[in-house]
Coordinates of C-alpha atoms in Angstrom, one line a residue:
Chain U
M1 CA 93.4 136.5 145.6
R2 CA 96.7 137.9 144.2
D3 CA 99.6 135.5 144.3
F4 CA 102.5 136.3 146.6
K5 CA 106.0 135.4 147.6
Y6 CA 105.7 132.7 150.3
F7 CA 108.1 132.3 153.2
R8 CA 108.0 129.4 155.6
P9 CA 110.5 129.8 158.5
R10 CA 111.0 126.9 160.8
T11 CA 112.6 128.8 163.6
L12 CA 111.8 132.1 165.3
K13 CA 115.3 133.3 164.5
E14 CA 114.7 132.7 160.8
A15 CA 111.3 134.4 161.0
L16 CA 112.7 137.6 162.5
S17 CA 115.4 137.7 159.9
I18 CA 112.8 137.4 157.1
L19 CA 110.8 140.2 158.7
T20 CA 113.9 142.5 158.7
Q21 CA 114.5 141.9 155.0
E22 CA 110.9 141.7 153.6
R23 CA 107.8 143.7 154.2
A24 CA 105.9 140.4 154.7
K25 CA 102.4 140.0 156.1
V26 CA 102.4 137.5 158.9
L27 CA 100.1 134.5 158.5
A28 CA 99.4 132.5 161.7
G29 CA 96.0 130.7 161.6
G30 CA 95.0 132.6 158.5
T31 CA 91.3 133.0 159.5
D32 CA 91.4 136.8 159.4
L33 CA 94.3 137.4 156.9
L34 CA 93.0 135.0 154.2
V35 CA 89.5 136.5 154.4
K36 CA 90.9 140.0 154.0
M37 CA 93.1 138.8 151.1
K38 CA 90.2 137.1 149.4
D39 CA 88.2 140.3 149.7
G40 CA 91.0 142.3 148.2
L41 CA 91.3 144.4 151.4
L42 CA 95.0 143.3 151.6
R43 CA 97.2 142.5 148.7
P44 CA 100.6 141.6 150.2
E45 CA 103.5 140.9 147.9
S46 CA 105.1 138.6 150.5
V47 CA 103.5 136.4 153.1
M48 CA 105.4 134.8 155.9
D49 CA 103.7 131.7 157.2
I50 CA 104.6 131.3 160.9
S51 CA 102.3 128.3 161.5
F52 CA 105.4 126.0 161.5
L53 CA 107.1 127.7 164.4
E54 CA 106.5 125.0 167.0
E55 CA 108.4 127.0 169.6
L56 CA 105.5 129.5 169.8
K57 CA 102.8 126.9 170.5
F58 CA 102.7 126.6 174.3
I59 CA 100.9 127.6 177.5
R60 CA 102.9 127.4 180.7
E61 CA 103.0 128.7 184.3
E62 CA 106.2 129.4 186.1
E63 CA 106.6 131.1 189.4
G64 CA 103.1 132.6 189.3
M65 CA 103.5 133.9 185.8
V66 CA 101.3 132.5 183.0
T67 CA 102.9 132.7 179.5
I68 CA 101.1 131.9 176.3
G69 CA 102.9 131.4 173.0
A70 CA 101.5 133.6 170.3
L71 CA 100.6 130.6 168.2
A72 CA 98.5 128.9 170.9
T73 CA 95.1 128.3 169.3
H74 CA 91.8 129.1 170.9
S75 CA 91.2 125.3 171.1
M76 CA 94.4 125.0 173.1
L77 CA 93.3 127.8 175.4
E78 CA 89.8 126.5 176.0
R79 CA 91.1 123.1 177.0
S80 CA 94.2 124.2 179.0
P81 CA 94.0 123.3 182.7
I82 CA 96.2 126.4 183.4
I83 CA 93.9 128.8 181.7
N84 CA 90.8 127.1 183.1
T85 CA 92.0 127.6 186.7
K86 CA 94.1 130.8 186.5
A87 CA 91.9 132.7 184.0
P88 CA 88.6 130.9 183.5
H89 CA 87.1 133.9 181.7
L90 CA 89.8 133.7 179.0
A91 CA 89.0 130.0 178.6
E92 CA 85.3 131.0 178.3
A93 CA 86.1 133.7 175.7
S94 CA 88.2 131.3 173.7
R95 CA 85.4 128.7 173.7
S96 CA 83.0 131.4 172.3
I97 CA 85.2 132.4 169.3
G98 CA 84.1 131.5 165.8
S99 CA 83.4 127.8 165.4
P100 CA 85.3 124.6 166.2
Q101 CA 87.0 124.7 162.8
I102 CA 88.1 128.3 163.4
R103 CA 89.3 127.7 167.0
N104 CA 91.4 124.8 165.8
V105 CA 93.6 127.1 163.7
A106 CA 93.0 130.7 164.9
T107 CA 95.7 131.9 167.3
I108 CA 95.6 134.2 170.3
G109 CA 98.5 136.2 168.7
G110 CA 96.5 136.6 165.6
N111 CA 93.5 137.8 167.6
I112 CA 95.7 140.4 169.2
V113 CA 97.6 141.7 166.2
N114 CA 94.4 141.8 164.2
A115 CA 93.5 144.6 166.7
S116 CA 89.7 144.4 166.3
P117 CA 87.9 146.1 169.2
A118 CA 85.6 143.1 169.0
G119 CA 88.3 140.5 169.4
D120 CA 86.9 138.2 172.0
S121 CA 90.2 137.2 173.7
L122 CA 91.1 140.8 174.3
P123 CA 88.8 141.9 177.2
P124 CA 89.9 139.0 179.4
L125 CA 93.5 139.8 178.7
Y126 CA 92.8 143.5 179.7
T127 CA 91.4 142.4 183.0
L128 CA 94.5 140.2 183.6
E129 CA 96.7 143.3 182.7
A130 CA 98.6 141.1 180.3
E131 CA 101.9 142.1 178.7
L132 CA 102.9 141.4 175.2
L133 CA 106.4 140.3 174.1
L134 CA 107.3 141.9 170.7
E135 CA 110.5 140.6 169.2
S136 CA 112.6 141.7 166.3
E137 CA 116.2 141.0 165.1
K138 CA 117.3 144.2 166.9
G139 CA 115.9 143.2 170.2
S140 CA 112.7 142.8 172.1
R141 CA 110.2 144.9 174.1
I142 CA 107.4 144.3 176.5
V143 CA 104.2 146.3 176.1
A144 CA 101.2 146.4 178.4
I145 CA 98.2 145.3 176.4
E146 CA 96.4 148.6 177.1
E147 CA 99.3 150.4 175.4
F148 CA 99.4 148.2 172.3
F149 CA 96.2 149.2 170.5
T150 CA 95.8 152.7 169.0
G151 CA 92.5 152.2 167.1
P152 CA 90.4 149.7 165.2
G153 CA 92.9 147.5 163.4
Q154 CA 95.7 149.7 164.6
S155 CA 98.5 149.0 167.0
I156 CA 102.1 150.0 167.8
I157 CA 103.7 146.9 166.3
E158 CA 106.4 147.7 163.8
P159 CA 106.5 145.8 160.5
H160 CA 109.8 144.1 161.5
E161 CA 108.4 143.0 164.8
L162 CA 106.6 139.7 165.7
L163 CA 104.4 139.2 168.7
T164 CA 105.8 136.0 170.2
A165 CA 104.2 135.7 173.7
I166 CA 101.5 137.0 176.0
R167 CA 102.0 136.8 179.8
F168 CA 100.2 137.8 182.9
K169 CA 100.6 137.3 186.7
A170 CA 98.3 134.5 187.8
P171 CA 95.7 136.2 190.0
R172 CA 95.9 135.0 193.6
G173 CA 93.3 133.8 196.0
E174 CA 89.6 133.3 195.4
L175 CA 88.5 134.5 192.0
L176 CA 85.2 135.5 190.4
T177 CA 85.3 135.8 186.7
F178 CA 83.0 135.9 183.7
F179 CA 83.0 136.6 180.0
Q180 CA 79.7 137.7 178.5
K181 CA 79.0 138.6 174.9
L182 CA 76.2 139.4 172.6
G183 CA 76.2 138.6 168.9
Q184 CA 73.7 137.8 166.2
R185 CA 74.0 134.2 167.2
K186 CA 76.2 132.0 169.3
A187 CA 78.6 130.7 166.7
L188 CA 80.6 132.7 164.1
A189 CA 79.1 136.1 164.9
I190 CA 81.3 139.0 165.6
S191 CA 80.4 140.5 169.0
K192 CA 78.2 143.6 169.2
V193 CA 79.4 144.0 172.8
S194 CA 81.5 141.9 175.2
V195 CA 82.3 142.2 178.9
A196 CA 85.1 140.5 180.8
F197 CA 85.2 140.5 184.6
L198 CA 87.9 139.5 187.1
A199 CA 87.7 140.0 190.8
T200 CA 89.8 138.7 193.7
C201 CA 87.7 138.3 196.7
A202 CA 87.3 137.1 200.3
A203 CA 87.0 133.4 200.9
D204 CA 83.2 133.6 201.1
K205 CA 83.2 134.9 197.5
K206 CA 80.9 137.8 198.5
F207 CA 83.3 140.7 199.4
L208 CA 85.2 142.0 196.3
R209 CA 88.8 143.2 196.7
K210 CA 90.5 144.0 193.4
V211 CA 88.0 144.3 190.4
R212 CA 89.0 144.5 186.7
I213 CA 86.4 145.0 184.0
A214 CA 87.0 145.3 180.3
L215 CA 84.5 146.1 177.5
G216 CA 84.8 145.0 173.9
A217 CA 83.3 146.5 170.8
V218 CA 82.1 149.7 172.5
A219 CA 85.1 152.0 171.7
P220 CA 87.9 152.2 169.1
T221 CA 89.8 149.8 171.2
V222 CA 88.9 147.5 174.1
I223 CA 88.6 149.7 177.2
R224 CA 88.7 149.2 181.0
A225 CA 85.5 150.3 182.9
R226 CA 87.5 152.0 185.6
E227 CA 84.6 153.8 187.3
V228 CA 82.7 150.6 187.7
E229 CA 85.8 148.9 189.0
S230 CA 86.3 151.4 191.8
F231 CA 82.6 151.4 192.5
L232 CA 82.6 147.6 193.1
E233 CA 86.0 147.3 194.8
N234 CA 85.9 146.7 198.6
G235 CA 82.2 146.0 198.6
S236 CA 79.9 143.1 198.5
I237 CA 77.7 142.0 195.6
N238 CA 74.0 142.5 196.1
E239 CA 71.1 143.4 193.8
E240 CA 71.3 147.1 194.5
M241 CA 75.0 147.3 193.8
V242 CA 74.6 145.2 190.6
D243 CA 71.9 147.6 189.3
L244 CA 74.0 150.7 190.0
A245 CA 77.1 149.1 188.5
A246 CA 75.2 148.2 185.3
K247 CA 74.0 151.8 184.9
L248 CA 77.5 153.1 185.5
C249 CA 78.9 150.6 183.0
S250 CA 76.4 151.7 180.3
E251 CA 77.6 155.3 180.8
E252 CA 81.3 154.3 180.6
A253 CA 80.8 152.5 177.2
R254 CA 81.4 154.8 174.3
P255 CA 80.2 152.9 171.3
I256 CA 79.3 153.9 167.8
S257 CA 76.5 152.7 165.5
D258 CA 77.6 150.5 162.7
I259 CA 76.6 147.5 160.6
R260 CA 76.3 145.2 163.7
S261 CA 74.5 147.4 166.1
T262 CA 73.5 150.9 167.2
L263 CA 75.1 153.2 169.8
V264 CA 72.0 153.2 172.1
Y265 CA 71.5 149.5 172.0
R266 CA 75.2 148.8 172.6
K267 CA 75.2 151.1 175.7
K268 CA 72.2 149.4 177.1
V269 CA 73.5 145.9 176.4
T270 CA 76.9 146.7 178.0
G271 CA 75.2 147.3 181.4
E272 CA 72.9 144.3 180.9
L273 CA 75.8 141.9 180.2
L274 CA 77.6 143.1 183.4
K275 CA 74.4 142.6 185.3
R276 CA 73.9 139.1 183.8
G277 CA 77.5 138.2 184.8
L278 CA 77.3 139.6 188.3
S279 CA 73.9 138.2 189.1
Q280 CA 75.1 134.6 188.9
F281 CA 77.4 135.5 191.9
I282 CA 74.5 136.9 194.0
E283 CA 72.4 133.7 193.5
G284 CA 75.4 131.8 194.7
V285 CA 75.7 129.8 191.5
I286 CA 79.4 130.3 191.3
S287 CA 81.1 128.8 188.3
Chain P
M1 CA 105.3 131.8 143.0
K2 CA 105.0 128.0 142.7
I3 CA 105.4 125.9 145.9
D4 CA 106.1 122.2 146.2
I5 CA 104.1 120.6 148.9
T6 CA 104.3 117.0 150.2
L7 CA 101.5 115.8 152.4
R8 CA 99.4 112.7 153.1
I9 CA 95.9 112.7 151.8
N10 CA 93.6 109.9 152.9
G11 CA 96.5 107.8 153.9
R12 CA 98.5 108.3 150.7
S13 CA 101.6 110.4 150.3
C14 CA 101.3 113.0 147.6
T15 CA 103.3 115.8 146.2
L16 CA 102.0 118.8 144.3
S17 CA 103.3 122.0 142.8
V18 CA 100.8 124.9 143.1
P19 CA 100.8 128.7 143.2
A20 CA 101.4 130.0 146.8
K21 CA 97.9 131.5 147.0
T22 CA 96.2 128.1 146.5
T23 CA 94.0 127.1 149.3
L24 CA 93.9 123.5 150.6
L25 CA 90.3 123.3 149.3
E26 CA 91.5 124.4 145.8
A27 CA 94.3 121.9 145.9
L28 CA 91.9 119.1 146.9
R29 CA 89.3 119.9 144.3
D30 CA 91.2 121.4 141.3
H31 CA 94.5 119.6 141.6
L32 CA 93.6 116.2 143.1
G33 CA 90.0 115.7 141.9
L34 CA 88.7 115.2 145.5
V35 CA 85.5 117.2 145.1
G36 CA 83.7 115.9 148.3
A37 CA 84.6 119.1 150.2
K38 CA 82.6 122.0 148.9
E39 CA 83.1 125.7 148.6
G40 CA 80.2 127.5 150.2
C41 CA 81.1 130.9 151.5
G42 CA 84.9 130.7 151.1
K43 CA 85.3 132.6 154.3
G44 CA 85.0 130.1 157.1
E45 CA 81.3 130.8 157.9
C46 CA 79.6 127.7 156.4
G47 CA 81.8 124.7 157.0
A48 CA 81.0 123.0 153.7
C49 CA 84.8 122.7 153.1
T50 CA 85.5 121.0 156.4
V51 CA 88.3 118.4 156.3
L52 CA 90.4 116.9 159.1
V53 CA 94.0 118.1 159.3
D54 CA 96.0 116.0 161.7
G55 CA 92.7 114.8 163.1
K56 CA 91.2 118.2 163.7
A57 CA 88.3 119.8 161.8
V58 CA 89.4 122.8 159.8
N59 CA 87.9 125.0 157.1
S60 CA 90.0 124.0 154.1
C61 CA 89.0 127.3 152.3
L62 CA 90.9 129.3 155.0
M63 CA 94.1 127.3 154.9
L64 CA 96.8 127.6 152.3
A65 CA 97.8 124.3 150.7
A66 CA 101.3 125.3 151.7
Q67 CA 100.3 125.3 155.4
A68 CA 99.3 121.6 155.0
E69 CA 103.0 120.6 154.2
G70 CA 103.8 117.4 156.0
K71 CA 100.3 117.1 157.5
E72 CA 97.8 114.3 157.4
I73 CA 94.6 115.2 155.6
L74 CA 91.4 113.2 155.8
T75 CA 88.5 114.1 153.4
I76 CA 85.1 112.5 153.0
E77 CA 86.5 110.3 150.3
G78 CA 89.1 108.9 152.7
L79 CA 86.5 108.2 155.3
S80 CA 84.5 105.9 153.1
Q81 CA 87.4 103.9 151.6
G82 CA 86.3 100.7 153.3
G83 CA 82.6 101.4 152.6
P84 CA 80.3 103.9 154.4
T85 CA 81.1 104.3 158.1
P86 CA 78.3 103.9 160.7
L87 CA 78.1 107.7 160.8
Q88 CA 77.6 107.9 157.1
R89 CA 75.0 105.1 157.1
A90 CA 73.1 106.8 159.8
F91 CA 73.0 110.0 157.8
V92 CA 71.5 108.1 154.9
E93 CA 69.0 106.1 157.0
E94 CA 67.8 109.2 158.9
G95 CA 67.4 111.3 155.7
A96 CA 69.9 113.7 157.1
V97 CA 71.3 114.5 153.6
Q98 CA 68.6 116.4 151.8
C99 CA 70.3 118.5 149.1
G100 CA 73.7 117.0 150.2
Y101 CA 75.8 120.1 149.8
C102 CA 76.6 120.5 153.5
T103 CA 76.8 116.8 154.1
P104 CA 80.6 116.1 153.6
G105 CA 81.4 119.0 155.9
M106 CA 78.8 118.0 158.5
I107 CA 80.1 114.4 158.5
M108 CA 83.7 115.5 158.9
S109 CA 82.8 117.8 161.8
C110 CA 80.9 114.9 163.5
E111 CA 83.8 112.6 162.8
A112 CA 86.2 115.0 164.5
L113 CA 83.9 115.1 167.5
L114 CA 83.5 111.3 167.8
R115 CA 87.3 110.8 167.6
E116 CA 87.8 113.2 170.5
N117 CA 84.7 112.4 172.5
P118 CA 83.1 109.0 171.8
N119 CA 80.1 109.7 173.9
P120 CA 79.0 113.3 173.3
S121 CA 75.8 114.9 174.7
E122 CA 73.3 116.6 172.5
E123 CA 74.8 120.0 173.4
E124 CA 78.2 118.7 172.4
I125 CA 76.9 117.5 169.1
K126 CA 75.3 120.9 168.4
E127 CA 78.5 122.7 169.4
A128 CA 80.5 120.4 167.0
I129 CA 78.4 121.3 164.1
S130 CA 78.0 125.0 165.0
G131 CA 80.4 125.9 162.3
N132 CA 78.4 124.1 159.6
L133 CA 75.4 125.5 157.9
C134 CA 72.6 123.4 156.4
R135 CA 70.4 125.6 154.2
C136 CA 67.8 122.9 153.9
T137 CA 67.7 123.3 157.7
G138 CA 67.8 119.6 158.3
Y139 CA 69.5 120.0 161.7
I140 CA 67.0 117.8 163.6
K141 CA 67.7 114.9 161.2
I142 CA 71.4 115.5 161.4
L143 CA 71.3 115.3 165.2
R144 CA 69.2 112.2 165.0
A145 CA 71.7 110.6 162.6
V146 CA 74.6 111.3 164.9
K147 CA 72.7 109.8 167.9
K148 CA 71.8 106.8 165.8
A149 CA 75.5 106.3 164.9
L150 CA 76.4 106.4 168.6
E151 CA 73.8 103.8 169.5
E152 CA 74.8 101.4 166.7
R153 CA 78.5 101.4 167.4

């Protein structure tokens, strides 16, 4: 690894000022950045370590809005009572990332800005229609998560901007959620396919109202499965519906073949993961 | 660029001056002579470099030494300062060490688990060591050792 100029801001204000003056790579948890630097894929001249910005390490709910500081770790998310009640599938996804050691330092902000279509926290955030707060010395802007990514590893964030928070409206009423993924093994494997599901429903948890489905690792960015969503909305879950939804979902995925899997397999698995997730609701085993 | 870092390692305050790119693992091994934590993959996949930072298990190969400024680091050497702990003794008695390369990391991951959850289930033990690879594949013995340590406390 090449040596670099190291900046360690203690406040957000200081961090934004450094970003204006220096083309610094931002280091949060470091679990993606340091691997890329060790591999020589990135050779930054300056690194700004934001891991000391205590003000970005929080998860809170105010007036029906859940806000997560960009430096909240996956460990914080998996244990948070707010996330476990308002977005259980985000807690589930956080729990499935990397290993305990990785989750203790890797941050949700890092997972987003890294912009991998296989980033496991992203599909749940798509279903929550989350918004991202990007701040710079000149001002701030709020971007819908779906507008943020432009391709694998690509996003609209400017070099002088910092992602500081993620927020979403806490879904109201009865919820059905799941996060399903398939990788080579449970720990430390990058997902071949992941599916996040969020539905608001009637009190009996059978009739679905609003449905949001997002698919990971099957397109250049995470995508919403909008056809499946409208197919399932305002209907009940039964075996026939689940089978049809799974077929539709496989069709909506547009994966590629790469080192981790093939196009054909990924399409098939996308539908299968949706089916697995939905089936637990038919059998009445509601988590 | 040289950075001055002050941190606590195994209960003792220490200051070092290292290049910015130095990982915590390199600082421990090459600058402080604490060679218990090992480098396996160097990319957070194997857990051989696991140490506790402020009580939490982390991969010291994926943390800059500079990020450990002001933090409390516990390595395998610090764990056994007053003689082997019940967990360490159980690893020896159950033969959960085999070649020994993964052992410091395994023990630190289990130590982090027991500090947070004094009465873990088998599933929880497996989850706690899911980021640690043993290439002798002695996982059964490792599980047995952790359970033994639980019984004997």
